[in-house]
Each structure stands twice: as structure tokens, then as C-alpha cells.
mmCIF file with all atom_site columns, C-alpha atoms in Angstrom:
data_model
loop_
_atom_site.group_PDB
_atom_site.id
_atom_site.type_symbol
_atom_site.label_atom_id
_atom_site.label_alt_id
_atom_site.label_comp_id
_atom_site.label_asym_id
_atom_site.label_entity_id
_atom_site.label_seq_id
_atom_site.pdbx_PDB_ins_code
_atom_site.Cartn_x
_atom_site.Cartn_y
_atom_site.Cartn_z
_atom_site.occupancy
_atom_site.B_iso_or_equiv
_atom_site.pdbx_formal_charge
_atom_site.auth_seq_id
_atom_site.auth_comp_id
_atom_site.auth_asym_id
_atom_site.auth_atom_id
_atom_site.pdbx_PDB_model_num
ATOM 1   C CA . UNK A 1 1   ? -23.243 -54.551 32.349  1.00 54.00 ? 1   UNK A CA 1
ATOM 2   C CA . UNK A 1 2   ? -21.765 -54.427 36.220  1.00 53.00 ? 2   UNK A CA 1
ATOM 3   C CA . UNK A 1 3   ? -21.306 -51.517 37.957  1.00 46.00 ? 3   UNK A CA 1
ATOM 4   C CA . UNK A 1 4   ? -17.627 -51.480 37.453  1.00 49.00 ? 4   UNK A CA 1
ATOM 5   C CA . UNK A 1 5   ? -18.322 -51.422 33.234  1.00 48.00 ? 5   UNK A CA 1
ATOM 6   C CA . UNK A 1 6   ? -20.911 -48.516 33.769  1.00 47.00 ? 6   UNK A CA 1
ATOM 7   C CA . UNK A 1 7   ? -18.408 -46.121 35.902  1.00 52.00 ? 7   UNK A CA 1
ATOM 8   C CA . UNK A 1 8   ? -15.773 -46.985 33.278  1.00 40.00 ? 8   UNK A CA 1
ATOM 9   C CA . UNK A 1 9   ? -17.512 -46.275 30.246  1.00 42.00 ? 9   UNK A CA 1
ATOM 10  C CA . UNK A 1 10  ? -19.257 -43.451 32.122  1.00 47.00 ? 10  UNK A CA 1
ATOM 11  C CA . UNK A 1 11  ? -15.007 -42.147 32.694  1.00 43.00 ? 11  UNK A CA 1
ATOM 12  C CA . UNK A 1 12  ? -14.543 -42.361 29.190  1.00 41.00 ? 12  UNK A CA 1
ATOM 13  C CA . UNK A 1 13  ? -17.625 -40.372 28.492  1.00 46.00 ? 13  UNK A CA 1
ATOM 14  C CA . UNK A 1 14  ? -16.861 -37.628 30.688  1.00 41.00 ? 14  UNK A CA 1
ATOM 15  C CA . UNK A 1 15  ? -13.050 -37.175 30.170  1.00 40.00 ? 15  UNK A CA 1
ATOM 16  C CA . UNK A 1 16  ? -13.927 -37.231 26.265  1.00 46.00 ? 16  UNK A CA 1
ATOM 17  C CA . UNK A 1 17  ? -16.370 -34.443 26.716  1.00 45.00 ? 17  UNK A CA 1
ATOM 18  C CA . UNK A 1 18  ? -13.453 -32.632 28.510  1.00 39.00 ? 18  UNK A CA 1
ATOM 19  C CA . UNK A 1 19  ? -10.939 -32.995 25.947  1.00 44.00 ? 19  UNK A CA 1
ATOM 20  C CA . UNK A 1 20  ? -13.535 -31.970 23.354  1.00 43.00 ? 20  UNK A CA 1
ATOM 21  C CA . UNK A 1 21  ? -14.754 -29.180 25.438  1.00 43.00 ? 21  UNK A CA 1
ATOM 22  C CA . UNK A 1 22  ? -11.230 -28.355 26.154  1.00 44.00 ? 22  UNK A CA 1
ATOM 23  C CA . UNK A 1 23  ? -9.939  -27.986 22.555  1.00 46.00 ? 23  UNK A CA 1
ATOM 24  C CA . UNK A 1 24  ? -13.240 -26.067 21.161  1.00 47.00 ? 24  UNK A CA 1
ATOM 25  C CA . UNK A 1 25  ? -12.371 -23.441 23.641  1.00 48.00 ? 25  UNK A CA 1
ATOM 26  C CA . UNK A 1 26  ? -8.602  -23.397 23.179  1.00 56.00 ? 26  UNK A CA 1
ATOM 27  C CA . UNK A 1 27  ? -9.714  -23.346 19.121  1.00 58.00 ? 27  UNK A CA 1
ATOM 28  C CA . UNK A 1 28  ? -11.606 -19.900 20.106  1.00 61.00 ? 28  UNK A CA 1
ATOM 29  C CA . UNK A 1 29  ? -8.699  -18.760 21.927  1.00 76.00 ? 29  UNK A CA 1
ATOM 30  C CA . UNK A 1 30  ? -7.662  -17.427 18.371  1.00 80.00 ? 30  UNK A CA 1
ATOM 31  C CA . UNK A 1 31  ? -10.470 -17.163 16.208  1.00 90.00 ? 31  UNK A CA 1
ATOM 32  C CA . UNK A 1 32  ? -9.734  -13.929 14.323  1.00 95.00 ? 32  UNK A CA 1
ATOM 33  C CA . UNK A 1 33  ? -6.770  -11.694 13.309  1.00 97.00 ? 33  UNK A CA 1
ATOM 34  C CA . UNK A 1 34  ? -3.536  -12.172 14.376  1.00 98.00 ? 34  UNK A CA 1
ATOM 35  C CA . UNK A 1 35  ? -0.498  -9.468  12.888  1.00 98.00 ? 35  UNK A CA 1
ATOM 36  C CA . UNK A 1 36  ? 2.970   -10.583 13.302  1.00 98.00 ? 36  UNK A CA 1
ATOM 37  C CA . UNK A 1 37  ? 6.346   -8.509  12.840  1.00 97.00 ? 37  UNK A CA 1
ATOM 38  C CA . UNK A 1 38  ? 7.828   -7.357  9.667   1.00 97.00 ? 38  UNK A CA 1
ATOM 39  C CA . UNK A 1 39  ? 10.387  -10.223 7.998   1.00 96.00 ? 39  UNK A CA 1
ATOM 40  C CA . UNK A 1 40  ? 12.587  -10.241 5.397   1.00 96.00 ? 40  UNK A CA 1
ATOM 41  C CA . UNK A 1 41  ? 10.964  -11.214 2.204   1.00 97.00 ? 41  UNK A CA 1
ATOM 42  C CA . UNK A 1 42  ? 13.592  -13.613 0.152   1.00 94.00 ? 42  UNK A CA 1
ATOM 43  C CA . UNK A 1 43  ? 13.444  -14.104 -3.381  1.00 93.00 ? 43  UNK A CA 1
ATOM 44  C CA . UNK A 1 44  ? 12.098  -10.882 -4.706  1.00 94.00 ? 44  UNK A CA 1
ATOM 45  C CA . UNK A 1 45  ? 14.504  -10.432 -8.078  1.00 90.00 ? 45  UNK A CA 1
ATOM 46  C CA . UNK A 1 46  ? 16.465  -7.359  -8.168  1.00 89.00 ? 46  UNK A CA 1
ATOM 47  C CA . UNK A 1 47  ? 15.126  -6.056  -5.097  1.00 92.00 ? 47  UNK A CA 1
ATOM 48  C CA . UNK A 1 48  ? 18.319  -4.465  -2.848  1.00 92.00 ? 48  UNK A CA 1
ATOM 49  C CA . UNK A 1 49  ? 15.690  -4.770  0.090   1.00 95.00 ? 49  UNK A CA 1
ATOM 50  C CA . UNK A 1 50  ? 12.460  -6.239  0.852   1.00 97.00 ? 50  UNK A CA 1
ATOM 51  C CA . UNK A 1 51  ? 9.982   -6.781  3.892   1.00 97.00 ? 51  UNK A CA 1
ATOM 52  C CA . UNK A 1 52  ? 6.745   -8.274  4.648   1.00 98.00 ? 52  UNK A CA 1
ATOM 53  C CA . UNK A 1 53  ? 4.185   -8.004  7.439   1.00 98.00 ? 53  UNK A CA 1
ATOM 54  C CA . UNK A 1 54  ? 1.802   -11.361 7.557   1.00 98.00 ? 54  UNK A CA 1
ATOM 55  C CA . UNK A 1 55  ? -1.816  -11.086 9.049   1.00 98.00 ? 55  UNK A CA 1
ATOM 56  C CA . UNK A 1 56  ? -3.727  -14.457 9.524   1.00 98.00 ? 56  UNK A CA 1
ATOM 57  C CA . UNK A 1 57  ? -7.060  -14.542 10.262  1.00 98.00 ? 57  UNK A CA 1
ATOM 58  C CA . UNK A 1 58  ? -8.960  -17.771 11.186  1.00 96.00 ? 58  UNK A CA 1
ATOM 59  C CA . UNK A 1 59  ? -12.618 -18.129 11.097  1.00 95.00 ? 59  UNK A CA 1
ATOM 60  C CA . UNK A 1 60  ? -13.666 -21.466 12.765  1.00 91.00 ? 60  UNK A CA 1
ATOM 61  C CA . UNK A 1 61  ? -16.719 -23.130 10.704  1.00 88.00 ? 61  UNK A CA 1
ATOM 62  C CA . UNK A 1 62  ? -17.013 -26.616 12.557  1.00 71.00 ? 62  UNK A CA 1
ATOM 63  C CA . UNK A 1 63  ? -16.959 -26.893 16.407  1.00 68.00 ? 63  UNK A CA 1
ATOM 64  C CA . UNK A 1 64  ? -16.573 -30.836 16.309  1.00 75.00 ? 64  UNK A CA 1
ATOM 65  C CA . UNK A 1 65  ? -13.176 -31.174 14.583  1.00 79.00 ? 65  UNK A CA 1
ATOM 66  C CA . UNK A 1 66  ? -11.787 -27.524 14.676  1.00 83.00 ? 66  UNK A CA 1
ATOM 67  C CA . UNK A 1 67  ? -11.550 -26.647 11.588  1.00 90.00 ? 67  UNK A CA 1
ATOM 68  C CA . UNK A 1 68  ? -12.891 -23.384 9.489   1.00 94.00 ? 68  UNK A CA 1
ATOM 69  C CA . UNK A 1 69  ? -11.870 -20.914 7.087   1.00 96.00 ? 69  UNK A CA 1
ATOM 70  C CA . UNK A 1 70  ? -8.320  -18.767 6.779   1.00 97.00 ? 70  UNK A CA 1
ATOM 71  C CA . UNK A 1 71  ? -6.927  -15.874 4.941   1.00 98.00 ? 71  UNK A CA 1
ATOM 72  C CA . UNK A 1 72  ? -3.157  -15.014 4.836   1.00 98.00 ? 72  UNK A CA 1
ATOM 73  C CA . UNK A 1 73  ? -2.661  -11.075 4.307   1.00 98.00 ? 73  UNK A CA 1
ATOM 74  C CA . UNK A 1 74  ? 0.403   -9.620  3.588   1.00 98.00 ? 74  UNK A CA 1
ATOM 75  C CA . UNK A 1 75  ? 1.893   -6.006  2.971   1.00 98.00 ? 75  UNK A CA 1
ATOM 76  C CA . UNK A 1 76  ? 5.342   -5.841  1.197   1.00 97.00 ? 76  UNK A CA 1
ATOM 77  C CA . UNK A 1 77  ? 7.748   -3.309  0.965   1.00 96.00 ? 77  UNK A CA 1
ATOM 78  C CA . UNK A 1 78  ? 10.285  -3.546  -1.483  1.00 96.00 ? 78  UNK A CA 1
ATOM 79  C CA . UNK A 1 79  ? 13.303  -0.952  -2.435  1.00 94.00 ? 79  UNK A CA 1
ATOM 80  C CA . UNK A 1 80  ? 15.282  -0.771  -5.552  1.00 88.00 ? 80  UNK A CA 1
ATOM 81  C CA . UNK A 1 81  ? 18.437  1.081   -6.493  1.00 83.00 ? 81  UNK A CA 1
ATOM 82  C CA . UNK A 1 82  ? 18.695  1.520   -10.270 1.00 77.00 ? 82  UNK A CA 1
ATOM 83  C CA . UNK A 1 83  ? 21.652  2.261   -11.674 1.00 70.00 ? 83  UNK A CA 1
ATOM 84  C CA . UNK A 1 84  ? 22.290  5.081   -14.470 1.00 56.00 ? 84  UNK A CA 1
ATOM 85  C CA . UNK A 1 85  ? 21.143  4.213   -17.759 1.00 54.00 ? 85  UNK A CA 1
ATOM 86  C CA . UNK A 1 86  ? 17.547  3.597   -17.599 1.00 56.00 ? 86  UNK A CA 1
ATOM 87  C CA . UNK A 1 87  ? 15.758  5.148   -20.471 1.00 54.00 ? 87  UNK A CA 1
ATOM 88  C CA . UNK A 1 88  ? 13.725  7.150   -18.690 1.00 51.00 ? 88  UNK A CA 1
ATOM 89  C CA . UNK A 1 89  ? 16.781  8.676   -16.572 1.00 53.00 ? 89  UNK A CA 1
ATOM 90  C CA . UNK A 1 90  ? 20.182  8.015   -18.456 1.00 46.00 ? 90  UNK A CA 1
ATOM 91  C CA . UNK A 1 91  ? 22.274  10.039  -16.300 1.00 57.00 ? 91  UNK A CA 1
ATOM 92  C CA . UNK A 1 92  ? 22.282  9.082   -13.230 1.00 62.00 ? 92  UNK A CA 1
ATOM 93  C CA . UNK A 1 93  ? 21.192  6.484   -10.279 1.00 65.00 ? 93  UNK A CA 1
ATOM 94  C CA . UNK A 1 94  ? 17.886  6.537   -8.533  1.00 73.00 ? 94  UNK A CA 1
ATOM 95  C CA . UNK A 1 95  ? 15.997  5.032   -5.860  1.00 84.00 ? 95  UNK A CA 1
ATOM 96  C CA . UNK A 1 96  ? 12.477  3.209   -6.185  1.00 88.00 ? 96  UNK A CA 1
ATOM 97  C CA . UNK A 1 97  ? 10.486  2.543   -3.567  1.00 92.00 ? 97  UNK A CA 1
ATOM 98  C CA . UNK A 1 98  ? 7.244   -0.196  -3.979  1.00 94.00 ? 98  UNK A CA 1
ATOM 99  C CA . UNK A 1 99  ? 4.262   -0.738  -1.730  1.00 95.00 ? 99  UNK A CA 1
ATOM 100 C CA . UNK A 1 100 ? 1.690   -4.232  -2.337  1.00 96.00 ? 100 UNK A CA 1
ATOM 101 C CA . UNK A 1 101 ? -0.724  -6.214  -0.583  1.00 97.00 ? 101 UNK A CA 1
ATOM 102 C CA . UNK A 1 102 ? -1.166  -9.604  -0.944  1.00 98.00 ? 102 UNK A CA 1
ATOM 103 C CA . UNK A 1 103 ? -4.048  -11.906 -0.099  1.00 98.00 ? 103 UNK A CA 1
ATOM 104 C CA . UNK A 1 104 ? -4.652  -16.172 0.115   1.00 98.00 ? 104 UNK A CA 1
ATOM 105 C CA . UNK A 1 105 ? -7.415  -18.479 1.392   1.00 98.00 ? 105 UNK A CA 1
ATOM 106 C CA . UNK A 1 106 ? -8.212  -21.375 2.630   1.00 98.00 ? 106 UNK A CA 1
ATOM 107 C CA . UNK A 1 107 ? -9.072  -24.102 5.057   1.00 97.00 ? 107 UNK A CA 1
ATOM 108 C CA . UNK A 1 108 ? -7.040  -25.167 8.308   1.00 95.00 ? 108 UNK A CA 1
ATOM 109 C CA . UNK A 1 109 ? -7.712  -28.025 10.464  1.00 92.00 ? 109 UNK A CA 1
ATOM 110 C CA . UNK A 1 110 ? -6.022  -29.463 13.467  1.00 91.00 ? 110 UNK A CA 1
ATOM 111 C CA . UNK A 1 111 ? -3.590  -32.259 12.778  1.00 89.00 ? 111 UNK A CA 1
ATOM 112 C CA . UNK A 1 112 ? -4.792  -34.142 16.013  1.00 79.00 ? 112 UNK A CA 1
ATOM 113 C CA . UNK A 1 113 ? -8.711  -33.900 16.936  1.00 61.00 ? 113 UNK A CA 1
ATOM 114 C CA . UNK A 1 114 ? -7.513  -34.068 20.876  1.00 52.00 ? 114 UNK A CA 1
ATOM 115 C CA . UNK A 1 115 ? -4.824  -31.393 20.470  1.00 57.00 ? 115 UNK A CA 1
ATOM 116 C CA . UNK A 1 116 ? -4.832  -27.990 18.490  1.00 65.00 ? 116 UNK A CA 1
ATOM 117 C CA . UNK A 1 117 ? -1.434  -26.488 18.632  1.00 88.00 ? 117 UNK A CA 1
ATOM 118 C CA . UNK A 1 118 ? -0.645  -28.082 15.293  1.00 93.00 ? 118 UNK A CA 1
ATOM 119 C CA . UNK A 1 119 ? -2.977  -26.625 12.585  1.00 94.00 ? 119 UNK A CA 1
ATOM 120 C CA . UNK A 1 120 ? -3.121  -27.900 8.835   1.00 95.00 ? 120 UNK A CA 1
ATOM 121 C CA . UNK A 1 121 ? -3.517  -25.099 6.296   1.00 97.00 ? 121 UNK A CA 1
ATOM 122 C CA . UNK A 1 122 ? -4.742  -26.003 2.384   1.00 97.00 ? 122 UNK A CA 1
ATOM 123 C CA . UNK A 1 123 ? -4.569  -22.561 0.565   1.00 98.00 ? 123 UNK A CA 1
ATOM 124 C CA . UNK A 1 124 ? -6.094  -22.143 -2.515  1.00 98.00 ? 124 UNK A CA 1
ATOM 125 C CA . UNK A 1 125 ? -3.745  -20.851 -4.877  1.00 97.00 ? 125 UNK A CA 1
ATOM 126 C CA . UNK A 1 126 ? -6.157  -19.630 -7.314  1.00 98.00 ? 126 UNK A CA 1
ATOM 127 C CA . UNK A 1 127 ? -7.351  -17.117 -4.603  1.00 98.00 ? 127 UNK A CA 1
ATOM 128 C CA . UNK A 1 128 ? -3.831  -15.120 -4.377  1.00 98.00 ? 128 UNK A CA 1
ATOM 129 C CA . UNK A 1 129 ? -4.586  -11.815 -5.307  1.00 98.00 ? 129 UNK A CA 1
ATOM 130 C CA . UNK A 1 130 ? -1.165  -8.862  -5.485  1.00 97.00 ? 130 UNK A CA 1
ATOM 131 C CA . UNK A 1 131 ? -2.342  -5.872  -5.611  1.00 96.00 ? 131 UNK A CA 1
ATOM 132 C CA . UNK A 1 132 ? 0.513   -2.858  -6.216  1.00 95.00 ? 132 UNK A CA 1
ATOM 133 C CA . UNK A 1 133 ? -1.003  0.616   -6.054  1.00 90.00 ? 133 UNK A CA 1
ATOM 134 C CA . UNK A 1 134 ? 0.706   3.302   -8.405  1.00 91.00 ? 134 UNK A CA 1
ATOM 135 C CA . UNK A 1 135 ? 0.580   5.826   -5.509  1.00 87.00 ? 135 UNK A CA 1
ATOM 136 C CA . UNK A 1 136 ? 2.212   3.518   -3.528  1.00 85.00 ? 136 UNK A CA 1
ATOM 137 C CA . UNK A 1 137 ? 5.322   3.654   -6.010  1.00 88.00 ? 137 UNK A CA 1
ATOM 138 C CA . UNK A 1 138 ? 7.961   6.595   -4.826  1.00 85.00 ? 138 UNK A CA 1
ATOM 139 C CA . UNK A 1 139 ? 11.459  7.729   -6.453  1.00 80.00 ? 139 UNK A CA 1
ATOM 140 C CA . UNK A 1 140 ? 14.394  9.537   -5.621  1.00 75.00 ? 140 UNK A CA 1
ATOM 141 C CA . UNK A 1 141 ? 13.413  13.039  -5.419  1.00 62.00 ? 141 UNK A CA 1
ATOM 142 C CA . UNK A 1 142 ? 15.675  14.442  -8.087  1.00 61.00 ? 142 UNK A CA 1
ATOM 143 C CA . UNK A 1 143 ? 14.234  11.847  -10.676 1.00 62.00 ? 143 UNK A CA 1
ATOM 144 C CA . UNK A 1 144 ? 11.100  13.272  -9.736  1.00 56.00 ? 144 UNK A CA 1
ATOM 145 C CA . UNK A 1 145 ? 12.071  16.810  -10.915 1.00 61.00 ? 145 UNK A CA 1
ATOM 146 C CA . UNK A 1 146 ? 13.859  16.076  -13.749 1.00 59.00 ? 146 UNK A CA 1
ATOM 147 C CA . UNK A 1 147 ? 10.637  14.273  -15.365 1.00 62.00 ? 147 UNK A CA 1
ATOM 148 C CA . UNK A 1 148 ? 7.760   15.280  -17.388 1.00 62.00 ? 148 UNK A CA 1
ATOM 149 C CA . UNK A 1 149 ? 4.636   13.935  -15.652 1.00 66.00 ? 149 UNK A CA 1
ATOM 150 C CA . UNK A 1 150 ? 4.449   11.548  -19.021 1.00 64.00 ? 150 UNK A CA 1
ATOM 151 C CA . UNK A 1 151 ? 7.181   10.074  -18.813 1.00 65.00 ? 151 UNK A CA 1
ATOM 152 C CA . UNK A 1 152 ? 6.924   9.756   -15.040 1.00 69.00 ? 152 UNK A CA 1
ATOM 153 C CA . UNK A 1 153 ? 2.997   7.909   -15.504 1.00 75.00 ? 153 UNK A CA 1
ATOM 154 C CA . UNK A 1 154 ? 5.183   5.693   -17.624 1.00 76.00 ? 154 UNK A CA 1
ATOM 155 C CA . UNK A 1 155 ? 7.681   4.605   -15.546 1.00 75.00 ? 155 UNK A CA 1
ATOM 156 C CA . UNK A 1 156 ? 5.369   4.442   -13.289 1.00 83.00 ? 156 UNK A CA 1
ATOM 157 C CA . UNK A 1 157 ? 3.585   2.422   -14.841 1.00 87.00 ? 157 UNK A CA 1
ATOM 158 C CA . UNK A 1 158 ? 6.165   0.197   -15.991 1.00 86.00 ? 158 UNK A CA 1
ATOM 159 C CA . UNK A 1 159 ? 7.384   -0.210  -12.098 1.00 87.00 ? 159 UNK A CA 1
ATOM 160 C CA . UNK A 1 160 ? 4.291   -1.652  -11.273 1.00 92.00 ? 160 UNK A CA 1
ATOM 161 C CA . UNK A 1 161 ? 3.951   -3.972  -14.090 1.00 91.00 ? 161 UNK A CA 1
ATOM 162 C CA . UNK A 1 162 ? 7.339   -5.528  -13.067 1.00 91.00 ? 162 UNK A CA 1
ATOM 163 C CA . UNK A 1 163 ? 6.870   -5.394  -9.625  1.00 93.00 ? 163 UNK A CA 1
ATOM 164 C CA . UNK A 1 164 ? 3.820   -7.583  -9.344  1.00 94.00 ? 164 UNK A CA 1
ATOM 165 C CA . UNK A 1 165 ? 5.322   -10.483 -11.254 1.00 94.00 ? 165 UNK A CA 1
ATOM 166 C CA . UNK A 1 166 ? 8.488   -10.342 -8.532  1.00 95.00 ? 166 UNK A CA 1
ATOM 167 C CA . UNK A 1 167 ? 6.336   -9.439  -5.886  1.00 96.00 ? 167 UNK A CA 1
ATOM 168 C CA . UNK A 1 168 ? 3.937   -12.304 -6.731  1.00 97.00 ? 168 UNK A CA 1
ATOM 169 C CA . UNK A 1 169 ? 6.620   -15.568 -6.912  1.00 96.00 ? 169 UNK A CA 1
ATOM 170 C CA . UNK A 1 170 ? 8.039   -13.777 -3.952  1.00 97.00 ? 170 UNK A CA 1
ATOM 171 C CA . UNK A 1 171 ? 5.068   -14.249 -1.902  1.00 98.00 ? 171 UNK A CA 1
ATOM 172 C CA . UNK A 1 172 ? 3.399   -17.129 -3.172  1.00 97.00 ? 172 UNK A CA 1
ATOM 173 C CA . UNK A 1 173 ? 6.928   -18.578 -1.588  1.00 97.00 ? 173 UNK A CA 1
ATOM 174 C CA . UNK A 1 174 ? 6.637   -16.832 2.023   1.00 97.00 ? 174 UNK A CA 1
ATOM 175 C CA . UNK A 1 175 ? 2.668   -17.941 1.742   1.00 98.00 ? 175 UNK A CA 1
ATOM 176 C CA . UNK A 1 176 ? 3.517   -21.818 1.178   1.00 97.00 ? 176 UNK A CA 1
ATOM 177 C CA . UNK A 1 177 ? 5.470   -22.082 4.633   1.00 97.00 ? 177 UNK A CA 1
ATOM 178 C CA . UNK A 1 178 ? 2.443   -21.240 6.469   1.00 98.00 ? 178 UNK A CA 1
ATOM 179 C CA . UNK A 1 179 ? 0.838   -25.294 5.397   1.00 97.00 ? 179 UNK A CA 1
ATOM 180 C CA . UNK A 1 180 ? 1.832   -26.248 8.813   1.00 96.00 ? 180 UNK A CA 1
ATOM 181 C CA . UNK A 1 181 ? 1.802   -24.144 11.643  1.00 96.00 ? 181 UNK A CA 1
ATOM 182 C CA . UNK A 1 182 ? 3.047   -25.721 15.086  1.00 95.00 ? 182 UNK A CA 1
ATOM 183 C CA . UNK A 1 183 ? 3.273   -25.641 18.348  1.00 93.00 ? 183 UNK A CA 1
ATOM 184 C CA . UNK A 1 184 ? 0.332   -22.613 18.671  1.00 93.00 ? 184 UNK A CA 1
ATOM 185 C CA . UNK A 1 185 ? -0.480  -20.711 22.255  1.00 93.00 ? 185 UNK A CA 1
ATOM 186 C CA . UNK A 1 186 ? -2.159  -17.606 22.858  1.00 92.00 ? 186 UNK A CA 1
ATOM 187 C CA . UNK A 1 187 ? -0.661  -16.001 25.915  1.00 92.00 ? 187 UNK A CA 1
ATOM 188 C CA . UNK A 1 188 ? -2.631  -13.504 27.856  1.00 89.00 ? 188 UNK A CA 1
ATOM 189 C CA . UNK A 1 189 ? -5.153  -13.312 25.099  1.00 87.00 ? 189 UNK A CA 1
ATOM 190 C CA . UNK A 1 190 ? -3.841  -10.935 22.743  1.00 93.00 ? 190 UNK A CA 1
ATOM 191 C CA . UNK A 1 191 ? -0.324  -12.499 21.984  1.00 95.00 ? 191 UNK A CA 1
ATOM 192 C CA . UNK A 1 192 ? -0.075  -15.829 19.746  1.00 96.00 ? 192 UNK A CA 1
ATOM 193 C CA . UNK A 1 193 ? 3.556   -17.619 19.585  1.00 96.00 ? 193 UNK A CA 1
ATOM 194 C CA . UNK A 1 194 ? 3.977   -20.704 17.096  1.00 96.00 ? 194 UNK A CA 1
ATOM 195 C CA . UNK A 1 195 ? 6.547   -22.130 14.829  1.00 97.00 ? 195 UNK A CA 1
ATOM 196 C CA . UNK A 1 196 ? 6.442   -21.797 11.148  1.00 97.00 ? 196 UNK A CA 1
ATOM 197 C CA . UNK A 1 197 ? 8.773   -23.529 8.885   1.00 96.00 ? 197 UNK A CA 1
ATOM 198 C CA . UNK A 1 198 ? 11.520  -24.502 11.258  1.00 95.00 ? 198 UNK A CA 1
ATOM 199 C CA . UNK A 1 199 ? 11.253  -20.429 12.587  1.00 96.00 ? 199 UNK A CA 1
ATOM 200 C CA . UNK A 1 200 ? 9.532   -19.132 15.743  1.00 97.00 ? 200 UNK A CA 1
ATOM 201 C CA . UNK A 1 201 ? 7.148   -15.969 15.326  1.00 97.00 ? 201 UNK A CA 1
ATOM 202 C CA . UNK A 1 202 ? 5.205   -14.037 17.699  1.00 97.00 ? 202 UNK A CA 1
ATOM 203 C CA . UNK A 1 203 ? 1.850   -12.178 16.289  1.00 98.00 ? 203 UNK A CA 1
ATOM 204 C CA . UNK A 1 204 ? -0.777  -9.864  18.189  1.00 97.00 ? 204 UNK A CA 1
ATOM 205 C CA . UNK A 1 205 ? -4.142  -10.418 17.898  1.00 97.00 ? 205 UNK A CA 1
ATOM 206 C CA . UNK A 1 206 ? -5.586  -7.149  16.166  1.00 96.00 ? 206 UNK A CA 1
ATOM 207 C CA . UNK A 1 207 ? -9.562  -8.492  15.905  1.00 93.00 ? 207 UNK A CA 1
ATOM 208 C CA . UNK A 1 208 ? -11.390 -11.064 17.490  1.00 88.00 ? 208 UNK A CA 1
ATOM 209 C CA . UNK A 1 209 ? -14.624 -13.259 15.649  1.00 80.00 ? 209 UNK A CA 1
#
């Protein structure tokens, strides 16, 4: 091999070893939690409003290709406005009010091995988990006072049965857009912009791995 083959190969080594070093650190850059702002949560039958908050957290595993472990979070907030007629409260109109959490996980992987600000997520869809929490469900005051606790535990009750299958399709919908998540940058460390589904969102990093 001449000298001219040596330095060339010895280039490619080097500037390889750059890129490499270049996109382990960048894949740091936002290895943990990262909150973004509440959205409008579409689909959720027979809510007259509903909102979501999505965390993701990403756990990098393998420093070669970038890739590691990630959990979508999610808290929904959902309002209802019944009308009169319900069994429990035939007389008038009334307000519910429905708290959940919602959980998937995963792997994500860079689409390009030089470049990580397109990342590849493959959730596991046996792993979502929606969690509604009967003290998290709230009426209208004057329902409240008009009730025997019974019949409230039952409603109660009843809300959150109903609520988790909506909530559930709901989410599992808003968690499927996340499969490809482009053009990523952390700014100044603690802010992450990227484009989800055709949408741009800005989240804030709230822990760091």
C-alpha cells in the first residue's frame, strides 16, 4: 500500500470515528424524559372535551447503532356533559369530569446509523396499560348532593368502567403517531423540538439518564 492509500484509508478511519462519536453524543443529548404540552385528544366517544399531556422517555441500550429502550406516558383529561335522564339523576343535566394515565413501551432506533434526528419507534402493544382512578372521577356539585353515597360508588363506578374502554382506543390512536419521530434537536439542553405525524411539538426535558 503507498503512502497516498494509507492517508486515505487512514481519512476514512478518522472521519468515521467522528461521525460515530458525533451521533453517540448527540443520542445522549436526550437520553431521559422529555414532557411536551397538553393536545387535544381526538376520538374519545362522547367526550364534549378531551386533553392529553405525552411524556417520552428514552433509555439508550446500544452505543454502536443508537438504539435502546422507550416508554410513552400519557395523562388524559376528559369532560362530559350528560344530559337529564340518566338513571342515577333523571332530572336534570350534569357535568363529569375523568382523570387517566396511560403507559406504552418499546424500542427506538435511528433510521440512519450516521444521523439521529429521525428515530424509529416499535411499541409493544401488549404493554399499554390505562389506568382511571375513581378519585380522579368528579361531578357537578349538585349531583353530588342530591346522591346517596351508594348510588354515587355506583355511578362511579360505572364512569370508570366506560371511560377506560374510550379512553383506551383513544390513546392507543394518539400513541401510534409517535412510530416515527423526525427531525429531533435538543436546544439549550433542556428543550427538544421534532415533528410527529405531519405536526411540530416542543417538549422539556424533566429527567436526565
Amino acid at each position: 500500500m503507498n503512502l497516498y492509500s494509507a492517508s486515505f484509508f487512514g481519512a476514512l478511519t478518522v472521519l468515521g470515528a467522528i461521525v460515530l462519536s458525533t451521533s453517540c453524543s448527540r443520542m445522549q443529548d436526550y437520553a431521559g424524559a422529555w414532557q411536551g404540552l397538553p393536545v387535544r385528544l381526538e376520538g374519545v366517544s362522547g367526550a364534549s372535551d378531551a386533553s392529553s399531556v405525552v411524556t417520552i422517555d428514552f433509555a439508550p441500550s446500544d452505543s454502536k447503532n443508537g438504539s435502546g429502550d422507550v416508554m410513552l406516558l400519557a395523562t388524559v383529561d376528559v369532560s362530559q356533559a350528560v344530559e337529564s335522564g340518566s338513571p342515577f339523576v333523571a332530572d336534570q343535566a350534569y357535568q363529569v369530569d375523568v382523570a387517566a394515565t396511560a403507559s406504552i413501551s418499546g424500542r427506538y432506533v435511528p433510521e440512519d446509523d450516521a444521523y439521529d434526528d429521525v428515530l424509529l419507534l416499535s411499541l409493544d402493544a401488549s404493554t399499554l396499560k390505562v389506568n382511571i382512578d375513581p378519585a380522579g372521577v368528579t361531578f357537578s356539585q349538585n349531583v353530588l348532593t342530591g346522591l346517596q353515597q351508594p348510588a354515587l360508588d355506583s355511578l362511579t363506578a360505572q364512569t370508570v368502567d366506560a371511560w377506560r374502554v374510550r379512553v383506551t382506543s383513544a390513546i392507543r390512536e394518539e400513541f401510534s403517531k409517535y412510530q416515527k419521530i423526525e427531525d429531533v434537536k435538543v436546544h439549550h439542553a433542556d428543550m427538544m423540538s421534532c415533528e410527529i405525524a405531519d405536526r411540530d411539538y416542543t417538549f422539556r426535558r424533566i429527567s436526565i439518564r
